[in-house]
Tab-separated table of C-alpha atoms in Angstrom:
chain	number	residue	atom	x	y	z
O	1	MET	CA	-15.460	21.488	1.002
O	2	ALA	CA	-14.020	17.965	1.134
O	3	THR	CA	-14.289	14.929	-1.147
O	4	PHE	CA	-14.376	11.204	-0.429
O	5	THR	CA	-13.414	8.959	-3.378
O	6	VAL	CA	-13.645	5.155	-3.495
O	7	PRO	CA	-14.216	2.569	-6.272
O	8	ARG	CA	-17.677	2.484	-7.792
O	9	PHE	CA	-18.071	-1.106	-6.590
O	10	THR	CA	-16.321	-2.925	-3.742
O	11	HIS	CA	-17.288	-6.596	-3.483
O	12	PHE	CA	-16.223	-8.279	-0.244
O	13	GLY	CA	-16.688	-11.660	1.400
O	14	LEU	CA	-15.301	-15.159	1.055
O	15	GLY	CA	-15.834	-16.434	-2.502
O	16	CYS	CA	-16.740	-13.067	-4.018
O	17	LEU	CA	-14.239	-13.580	-6.858
O	18	ASP	CA	-17.180	-15.021	-8.781
O	19	GLU	CA	-18.519	-11.465	-9.166
O	20	LEU	CA	-16.351	-11.455	-12.292
O	21	LYS	CA	-19.123	-13.457	-13.985
O	22	LYS	CA	-21.190	-10.249	-14.020
O	23	ILE	CA	-18.567	-7.982	-15.586
O	24	ASN	CA	-19.110	-6.370	-18.986
O	25	GLY	CA	-16.252	-6.185	-21.476
O	26	LYS	CA	-14.564	-7.750	-24.490
O	27	LYS	CA	-10.894	-8.356	-23.663
O	28	ALA	CA	-9.090	-8.420	-20.317
O	29	VAL	CA	-5.413	-8.471	-19.493
O	30	ILE	CA	-4.644	-10.065	-16.112
O	31	ILE	CA	-1.477	-8.689	-14.491
O	32	THR	CA	0.034	-10.875	-11.793
O	33	GLY	CA	3.282	-11.519	-9.961
O	34	GLY	CA	4.925	-14.782	-8.982
O	35	SER	CA	3.539	-18.269	-8.847
O	36	SER	CA	1.155	-18.108	-5.868
O	37	MET	CA	-1.890	-17.084	-7.887
O	38	LYS	CA	-1.143	-19.803	-10.427
O	39	LYS	CA	-0.522	-22.492	-7.791
O	40	GLY	CA	-3.705	-21.523	-5.955
O	41	GLY	CA	-5.701	-21.811	-9.173
O	42	PHE	CA	-6.809	-18.172	-9.035
O	43	ILE	CA	-5.505	-17.214	-12.478
O	44	ASP	CA	-7.499	-20.080	-13.979
O	45	LYS	CA	-10.547	-19.183	-11.873
O	46	THR	CA	-10.342	-15.574	-12.988
O	47	ALA	CA	-10.056	-16.550	-16.648
O	48	THR	CA	-12.946	-19.018	-16.287
O	49	TYR	CA	-15.247	-16.470	-14.676
O	50	LEU	CA	-14.370	-13.940	-17.371
O	51	LYS	CA	-15.103	-16.511	-20.061
O	52	GLU	CA	-18.526	-17.105	-18.492
O	53	ALA	CA	-19.093	-13.365	-18.850
O	54	GLY	CA	-18.123	-13.557	-22.540
O	55	ILE	CA	-14.743	-11.884	-22.031
O	56	GLU	CA	-11.458	-13.090	-23.567
O	57	SER	CA	-8.347	-12.819	-21.416
O	58	ALA	CA	-4.549	-12.808	-21.621
O	59	VAL	CA	-2.060	-12.982	-18.762
O	60	PHE	CA	1.012	-10.827	-18.074
O	61	GLU	CA	3.079	-12.618	-15.408
O	62	GLY	CA	6.259	-11.930	-13.495
O	63	VAL	CA	5.715	-8.589	-11.777
O	64	GLU	CA	8.444	-8.474	-9.137
O	65	PRO	CA	8.181	-7.133	-5.570
O	66	ASP	CA	8.548	-3.347	-5.642
O	67	PRO	CA	7.786	-3.170	-9.389
O	68	SER	CA	10.272	-1.321	-11.531
O	69	ILE	CA	9.996	1.222	-14.302
O	70	GLU	CA	11.250	-1.457	-16.708
O	71	THR	CA	8.456	-3.883	-15.764
O	72	VAL	CA	5.870	-1.169	-16.324
O	73	ALA	CA	7.294	-0.544	-19.805
O	74	ARG	CA	7.096	-4.271	-20.670
O	75	GLY	CA	3.494	-4.351	-19.502
O	76	VAL	CA	2.556	-1.399	-21.687
O	77	GLU	CA	3.995	-3.204	-24.721
O	78	PHE	CA	1.821	-6.205	-23.853
O	79	PHE	CA	-1.267	-3.975	-23.516
O	80	ASN	CA	-0.591	-2.372	-26.876
O	81	LYS	CA	-0.502	-5.835	-28.458
O	82	GLU	CA	-3.617	-7.198	-26.700
O	83	GLU	CA	-5.689	-3.965	-26.693
O	84	PRO	CA	-7.766	-4.748	-23.570
O	85	ASP	CA	-10.806	-2.819	-22.447
O	86	LEU	CA	-10.404	-4.345	-18.960
O	87	ILE	CA	-7.214	-4.332	-16.910
O	88	ILE	CA	-7.168	-6.721	-13.940
O	89	GLY	CA	-4.509	-6.484	-11.251
O	90	LEU	CA	-4.501	-9.894	-9.532
O	91	GLY	CA	-2.246	-10.784	-6.612
O	92	GLY	CA	-0.068	-8.847	-4.210
O	93	CYS	CA	0.186	-5.097	-4.080
O	94	SER	CA	3.099	-5.098	-6.509
O	95	ALA	CA	0.994	-6.618	-9.292
O	96	ILE	CA	-1.815	-4.123	-8.758
O	97	ASP	CA	0.571	-1.171	-8.396
O	98	ALA	CA	2.364	-2.110	-11.616
O	99	ALA	CA	-0.954	-2.542	-13.427
O	100	LYS	CA	-2.038	0.954	-12.384
O	101	ALA	CA	1.099	2.500	-13.879
O	102	MET	CA	0.792	0.362	-17.022
O	103	TRP	CA	-2.775	1.618	-17.393
O	104	VAL	CA	-1.620	5.251	-17.418
O	105	PHE	CA	0.953	4.714	-20.172
O	106	TYR	CA	-1.420	2.492	-22.158
O	107	GLU	CA	-3.873	5.391	-22.331
O	108	TYR	CA	-1.153	8.049	-22.755
O	109	PRO	CA	1.711	6.432	-24.736
O	110	GLU	CA	3.392	9.803	-25.258
O	111	ALA	CA	3.689	10.461	-21.508
O	112	LYS	CA	6.966	10.145	-19.625
O	113	PHE	CA	7.459	8.835	-16.122
O	114	GLU	CA	8.441	12.321	-14.918
O	115	ASP	CA	5.066	13.622	-16.127
O	116	ILE	CA	3.061	11.526	-13.664
O	117	THR	CA	5.157	11.738	-10.485
O	118	PRO	CA	3.853	15.165	-9.369
O	119	PRO	CA	0.774	14.534	-7.193
O	120	PHE	CA	-2.577	14.553	-9.027
O	121	SER	CA	-0.999	15.199	-12.424
O	122	ILE	CA	-2.439	12.209	-14.344
O	123	LYS	CA	-4.861	13.106	-17.092
O	124	PRO	CA	-8.357	11.515	-17.229
O	125	LEU	CA	-8.281	7.760	-17.826
O	126	ARG	CA	-10.899	5.198	-18.976
O	127	LYS	CA	-10.801	6.158	-22.635
O	128	LYS	CA	-9.376	2.726	-23.460
O	129	ALA	CA	-9.976	0.565	-20.392
O	130	ARG	CA	-11.490	0.157	-16.924
O	131	PHE	CA	-9.572	-1.250	-13.966
O	132	ILE	CA	-10.413	-4.158	-11.635
O	133	ALA	CA	-8.226	-4.852	-8.579
O	134	ILE	CA	-8.188	-8.247	-6.850
O	135	PRO	CA	-5.671	-8.329	-3.959
O	136	SER	CA	-4.142	-11.474	-2.469
O	137	THR	CA	-2.396	-9.695	0.414
O	138	SER	CA	-3.985	-7.667	3.205
O	139	GLY	CA	-1.794	-4.614	3.478
O	140	THR	CA	-1.635	-1.811	0.960
O	141	GLY	CA	-5.330	-1.394	0.242
O	142	THR	CA	-4.211	-0.572	-3.295
O	143	GLU	CA	-7.462	-2.074	-4.584
O	144	VAL	CA	-9.278	1.074	-3.406
O	145	THR	CA	-6.601	3.771	-3.393
O	146	CYS	CA	-5.433	6.647	-5.531
O	147	ALA	CA	-1.794	5.580	-5.148
O	148	THR	CA	0.847	3.334	-6.619
O	149	VAL	CA	4.571	3.026	-5.923
O	150	ILE	CA	7.111	2.320	-8.668
O	151	THR	CA	10.840	1.771	-8.057
O	152	ASP	CA	13.764	3.223	-9.959
O	153	ARG	CA	16.403	0.599	-9.199
O	154	VAL	CA	19.186	2.589	-10.823
O	155	LYS	CA	18.659	5.473	-8.397
O	156	GLY	CA	17.490	3.300	-5.494
O	157	VAL	CA	14.355	5.404	-5.069
O	158	LYS	CA	10.673	4.527	-4.724
O	159	TYR	CA	8.299	6.967	-6.404
O	160	PRO	CA	4.780	7.276	-4.970
O	161	ILE	CA	2.331	8.226	-7.733
O	162	VAL	CA	-0.887	9.792	-6.520
O	163	SER	CA	-4.020	10.557	-8.539
O	164	TYR	CA	-7.691	9.763	-8.092
O	165	GLU	CA	-7.658	8.754	-11.766
O	166	ILE	CA	-5.923	5.486	-10.815
O	167	THR	CA	-8.496	4.551	-8.172
O	168	PRO	CA	-9.819	1.211	-9.478
O	169	ASP	CA	-13.349	0.994	-10.843
O	170	ILE	CA	-14.037	-2.317	-9.109
O	171	ALA	CA	-12.393	-3.922	-6.069
O	172	ILE	CA	-12.889	-7.599	-5.228
O	173	VAL	CA	-11.908	-8.314	-1.615
O	174	ASP	CA	-11.959	-12.100	-1.221
O	175	GLY	CA	-10.059	-13.548	1.739
O	176	GLU	CA	-9.781	-16.949	0.070
O	177	LEU	CA	-6.929	-15.563	-2.036
O	178	CYS	CA	-4.874	-14.957	1.123
O	179	VAL	CA	-4.842	-18.461	2.625
O	180	SER	CA	-1.452	-19.373	1.139
O	181	MET	CA	0.214	-16.147	2.265
O	182	PRO	CA	3.307	-16.992	4.393
O	183	ALA	CA	3.342	-15.903	8.029
O	184	HIS	CA	6.068	-13.264	7.584
O	185	VAL	CA	4.189	-11.716	4.658
O	186	THR	CA	0.987	-11.772	6.709
O	187	ALA	CA	2.810	-9.873	9.466
O	188	ASN	CA	4.431	-7.273	7.211
O	189	THR	CA	1.347	-6.588	5.119
O	190	GLY	CA	-0.899	-6.426	8.177
O	191	LEU	CA	1.371	-3.883	9.830
O	192	ASP	CA	1.393	-1.911	6.588
O	193	ALA	CA	-2.407	-1.713	6.801
O	194	LEU	CA	-2.098	-0.549	10.404
O	195	ALA	CA	0.339	2.185	9.348
O	196	HIS	CA	-2.135	3.372	6.722
O	197	SER	CA	-4.850	3.802	9.327
O	198	VAL	CA	-2.564	5.365	11.945
O	199	GLU	CA	-1.229	7.902	9.440
O	200	ALA	CA	-4.591	8.644	7.849
O	201	TYR	CA	-6.011	9.457	11.286
O	202	VAL	CA	-3.758	12.489	11.756
O	203	ALA	CA	-3.013	13.410	8.120
O	204	ALA	CA	-3.834	16.820	6.718
O	205	LEU	CA	-7.000	15.740	4.881
O	206	ALA	CA	-8.468	13.521	7.620
O	207	SER	CA	-12.236	13.803	8.077
O	208	LYS	CA	-15.083	12.151	9.968
O	209	PHE	CA	-15.467	9.776	7.014
O	210	THR	CA	-11.840	8.624	7.165
O	211	ASP	CA	-11.711	8.625	10.989
O	212	SER	CA	-14.622	6.190	11.220
O	213	LEU	CA	-12.875	3.793	8.833
O	214	VAL	CA	-9.663	4.085	10.832
O	215	HIS	CA	-11.347	3.200	14.127
O	216	GLU	CA	-12.907	0.033	12.699
O	217	SER	CA	-9.794	-0.958	10.770
O	218	VAL	CA	-7.409	-0.573	13.728
O	219	GLU	CA	-9.694	-2.557	16.026
O	220	MET	CA	-9.988	-5.377	13.464
O	221	ILE	CA	-6.225	-5.486	12.846
O	222	PHE	CA	-5.334	-5.782	16.531
O	223	GLU	CA	-7.925	-8.532	16.891
O	224	SER	CA	-7.421	-10.508	13.677
O	225	LEU	CA	-3.781	-10.084	12.629
O	226	PRO	CA	-2.281	-12.279	15.389
O	227	ILE	CA	-4.822	-15.003	14.516
O	228	ALA	CA	-4.111	-14.847	10.776
O	229	TYR	CA	-0.367	-14.865	11.516
O	230	ALA	CA	-0.597	-17.932	13.772
O	231	ASP	CA	-3.073	-19.842	11.577
O	232	GLY	CA	-3.101	-18.840	7.938
O	233	THR	CA	-5.928	-21.253	7.185
O	234	ASN	CA	-8.365	-19.359	9.422
O	235	CYS	CA	-10.561	-17.937	6.658
O	236	GLU	CA	-12.562	-15.704	9.008
O	237	ALA	CA	-9.388	-13.988	10.235
O	238	ARG	CA	-8.117	-13.736	6.655
O	239	GLN	CA	-11.339	-12.083	5.511
O	240	ALA	CA	-11.331	-9.727	8.499
O	241	MET	CA	-7.775	-8.631	7.694
O	242	HIS	CA	-8.638	-8.227	4.006
O	243	GLU	CA	-11.556	-5.958	4.899
O	244	ALA	CA	-9.515	-4.031	7.496
O	245	SER	CA	-6.798	-3.425	4.913
O	246	CYS	CA	-9.413	-2.263	2.411
O	247	MET	CA	-10.923	0.179	4.909
O	248	ALA	CA	-7.466	1.488	5.796
O	249	GLY	CA	-6.856	1.993	2.075
O	250	MET	CA	-10.078	3.974	1.694
O	251	ALA	CA	-9.051	6.107	4.664
O	252	PHE	CA	-5.543	6.991	3.520
O	253	SER	CA	-6.537	7.400	-0.117
O	254	ASN	CA	-8.668	10.319	1.022
O	255	ALA	CA	-6.777	11.630	4.053
O	256	ILE	CA	-3.338	10.886	2.495
O	257	LEU	CA	-0.316	9.849	4.576
O	258	GLY	CA	2.735	11.242	6.384
O	259	ILE	CA	6.368	10.753	7.319
O	260	ILE	CA	6.069	7.055	8.167
O	261	HIS	CA	5.610	6.382	4.483
O	262	SER	CA	8.013	9.116	3.350
O	263	MET	CA	10.729	7.410	5.362
O	264	ALA	CA	9.661	3.826	4.630
O	265	HIS	CA	9.877	4.510	0.896
O	266	GLN	CA	13.583	5.265	1.405
O	267	LEU	CA	14.283	2.197	3.551
O	268	GLY	CA	12.714	0.033	0.855
O	269	GLY	CA	14.297	1.744	-2.119
O	270	MET	CA	17.812	2.010	-0.654
O	271	PHE	CA	18.084	-1.075	1.560
O	272	GLY	CA	15.352	-3.432	0.352
O	273	ILE	CA	13.535	-3.517	3.696
O	274	PRO	CA	9.981	-4.809	3.049
O	275	HIS	CA	7.535	-1.933	3.129
O	276	GLY	CA	5.368	-3.218	5.963
O	277	CYS	CA	8.415	-4.039	8.067
O	278	ALA	CA	9.817	-0.534	7.492
O	279	ASN	CA	6.500	1.025	8.473
O	280	ALA	CA	6.353	-1.091	11.622
O	281	ILE	CA	9.848	-0.006	12.684
O	282	LEU	CA	9.091	3.684	12.082
O	283	MET	CA	5.494	3.882	13.325
O	284	PRO	CA	5.975	4.173	17.122
O	285	ASN	CA	8.558	6.956	16.881
O	286	ALA	CA	6.546	8.802	14.244
O	287	ILE	CA	3.594	8.744	16.661
O	288	ARG	CA	5.812	10.158	19.419
O	289	TYR	CA	7.079	12.875	17.061
O	290	ASN	CA	3.647	13.877	15.770
O	291	SER	CA	1.999	13.756	19.205
O	292	LYS	CA	3.666	17.090	20.000
O	293	VAL	CA	1.202	18.810	17.637
O	294	THR	CA	-1.962	16.659	17.784
O	295	GLY	CA	-4.038	15.058	20.505
O	296	LYS	CA	-5.901	12.715	18.146
O	297	TYR	CA	-3.764	9.724	19.080
O	298	ASP	CA	-5.422	9.764	22.504
O	299	ARG	CA	-8.742	8.773	20.935
O	300	LEU	CA	-7.170	6.111	18.745
O	301	ALA	CA	-5.320	4.623	21.713
O	302	LYS	CA	-8.649	3.875	23.387
O	303	VAL	CA	-9.646	1.676	20.411
O	304	VAL	CA	-6.833	-0.745	21.358
O	305	GLY	CA	-7.263	-0.405	25.119
O	306	ALA	CA	-4.284	1.906	25.607
O	307	GLU	CA	-3.868	5.372	27.091
O	308	GLY	CA	-2.503	8.327	25.161
O	309	ALA	CA	-0.010	8.559	22.302
O	310	GLU	CA	2.720	6.745	24.213
O	311	GLY	CA	0.309	3.943	25.076
O	312	LEU	CA	-0.589	3.595	21.386
O	313	ALA	CA	3.099	3.525	20.402
O	314	VAL	CA	3.820	0.835	22.996
O	315	ALA	CA	0.780	-1.230	21.910
O	316	ILE	CA	2.125	-1.200	18.341
O	317	GLU	CA	5.570	-2.219	19.570
O	318	GLN	CA	4.009	-5.129	21.455
O	319	LEU	CA	2.033	-6.219	18.399
O	320	ARG	CA	5.181	-5.958	16.271
O	321	GLU	CA	7.058	-8.185	18.742
O	322	LYS	CA	4.229	-10.731	18.773
O	323	LEU	CA	4.545	-10.957	14.977
O	324	ASN	CA	8.347	-11.382	15.101
O	325	VAL	CA	9.001	-8.230	13.086
O	326	PRO	CA	12.338	-6.441	13.725
O	327	ALA	CA	12.143	-3.566	16.189
O	328	THR	CA	14.937	-1.474	14.645
O	329	ILE	CA	16.647	-0.860	11.327
O	330	LYS	CA	19.813	-2.321	12.813
O	331	ASP	CA	17.904	-5.470	13.803
O	332	TYR	CA	16.914	-5.932	10.163
O	333	GLY	CA	20.614	-6.338	9.382
O	334	ILE	CA	21.697	-3.012	7.890
O	335	ASP	CA	25.427	-2.546	8.532
O	336	GLU	CA	26.263	0.597	10.490
O	337	SER	CA	28.887	1.848	8.044
O	338	VAL	CA	26.494	1.448	5.099
O	339	TRP	CA	23.738	3.104	7.128
O	340	ASN	CA	25.903	6.129	7.978
O	341	GLU	CA	26.978	6.455	4.360
O	342	LYS	CA	23.384	6.627	3.079
O	343	LEU	CA	21.710	8.462	5.981
O	344	ASP	CA	21.941	11.991	4.578
O	345	THR	CA	20.642	10.857	1.180
O	346	ILE	CA	17.605	8.996	2.513
O	347	SER	CA	16.831	11.853	4.905
O	348	ALA	CA	16.819	14.367	2.043
O	349	ASN	CA	14.713	12.051	-0.119
O	350	ALA	CA	12.202	11.563	2.695
O	351	MET	CA	11.866	15.315	3.130
O	352	ALA	CA	11.109	15.617	-0.603
O	353	ASP	CA	8.620	12.720	-0.627
O	354	PRO	CA	5.032	13.907	-1.335
O	355	CYS	CA	3.730	12.180	1.818
O	356	THR	CA	5.706	14.581	4.008
O	357	ALA	CA	3.506	17.484	2.898
O	358	THR	CA	0.418	15.972	4.555
O	359	ASN	CA	2.099	14.968	7.817
O	360	PRO	CA	0.521	16.824	10.788
O	361	ARG	CA	3.925	18.136	11.880
O	362	GLN	CA	6.240	19.559	9.256
O	363	PRO	CA	9.838	18.414	9.855
O	364	GLU	CA	12.469	21.096	10.271
O	365	GLY	CA	16.245	20.998	10.034
O	366	ASN	CA	17.609	17.526	10.745
O	367	GLU	CA	14.477	16.142	12.400
O	368	ILE	CA	13.884	13.441	9.779
O	369	LYS	CA	17.514	12.372	10.138
O	370	LYS	CA	17.146	12.262	13.934
O	371	ILE	CA	14.035	10.061	13.647
O	372	PHE	CA	15.918	7.724	11.309
O	373	GLU	CA	18.800	7.562	13.797
O	374	SER	CA	16.418	6.832	16.659
O	375	CYS	CA	14.807	4.002	14.694
O	376	TYR	CA	18.231	2.568	13.874
O	377	ASN	CA	19.494	2.669	17.453
O	378	ASP	CA	16.265	1.760	19.349
O	379	VAL	CA	15.858	5.153	21.013
O	380	ASN	CA	12.449	6.723	21.734
O	381	VAL	CA	11.936	10.079	20.002
O	382	ASP	CA	11.429	12.831	22.579
O	383	PHE	CA	11.602	16.011	20.488
């Protein structure tokens, strides 16, 4: 038996933010990041639509990229003061990811961070609040997923938290929120969405349901991402990327992921490499590594007009180059001496990452380390 879990409602299309007018509730807390949602008027729009629905709102601002344990704790204090029955993550993936973790500790104040890091260990939610996710970037698909990532900056580690309990109740996928997204963020987030689909396609829990979403998502990304990158004001391309990211999120939330993300979590946590950029650097060699145990990449390659696993890897490299994303870890600017000092640590952490368990090929010995080295030195994996 298999299960396919998505939000109860997913609203999509340009201007669909106004679906908030139909929401039921009494008090909402809006969790957001930097200034883009404020400058674009989307915080005010959200509050106005909620008011039309008879719902009061308060705003928690300042969620940083790669949200920290400390930010989550501050958010929980704010929730305890405001006592919302609606939690709204508005903005980039960091805002929504932080809001998910805040939600858990709001409902279970006695819980500790260590209690929720084992996969699928979160107790039932929705005793205090429901969750609405409104993304402004087209990458993580966090608006429809069972995952969040929180960073321990003291240890330099990113912790993926996985539970279907934190799948949002409502997702609002409105491409108008993405128009102000800078080109480099468009590139990194779009390649993150691509990595979600590519990994979900061969992950341990992949199914016909997730495969069909992957095919459509990958085709849309290859078609629309270069357009959105070149012209951020193209609303049709923005909406297409928003929907492709959402579909990729639905796919990986059910199929789960693999070593691309296990390794990318370490590059972000240790070196601050943006998540989508890290995924883009790792993706081609991970495909080459996994292709030794699965032939599924051959089918996916045809979606982008390529032939076989190597053709798919090369097509991704060409897309990455078109978007001006670094090809190697060294190209990103990581000093070789620092890299060599941390390599064993990040390799061990990647092996222990929960995403490794659902990779189609289980790494042995120093294989993760060898993939890291290949991605640092621009060498194709051939083992």
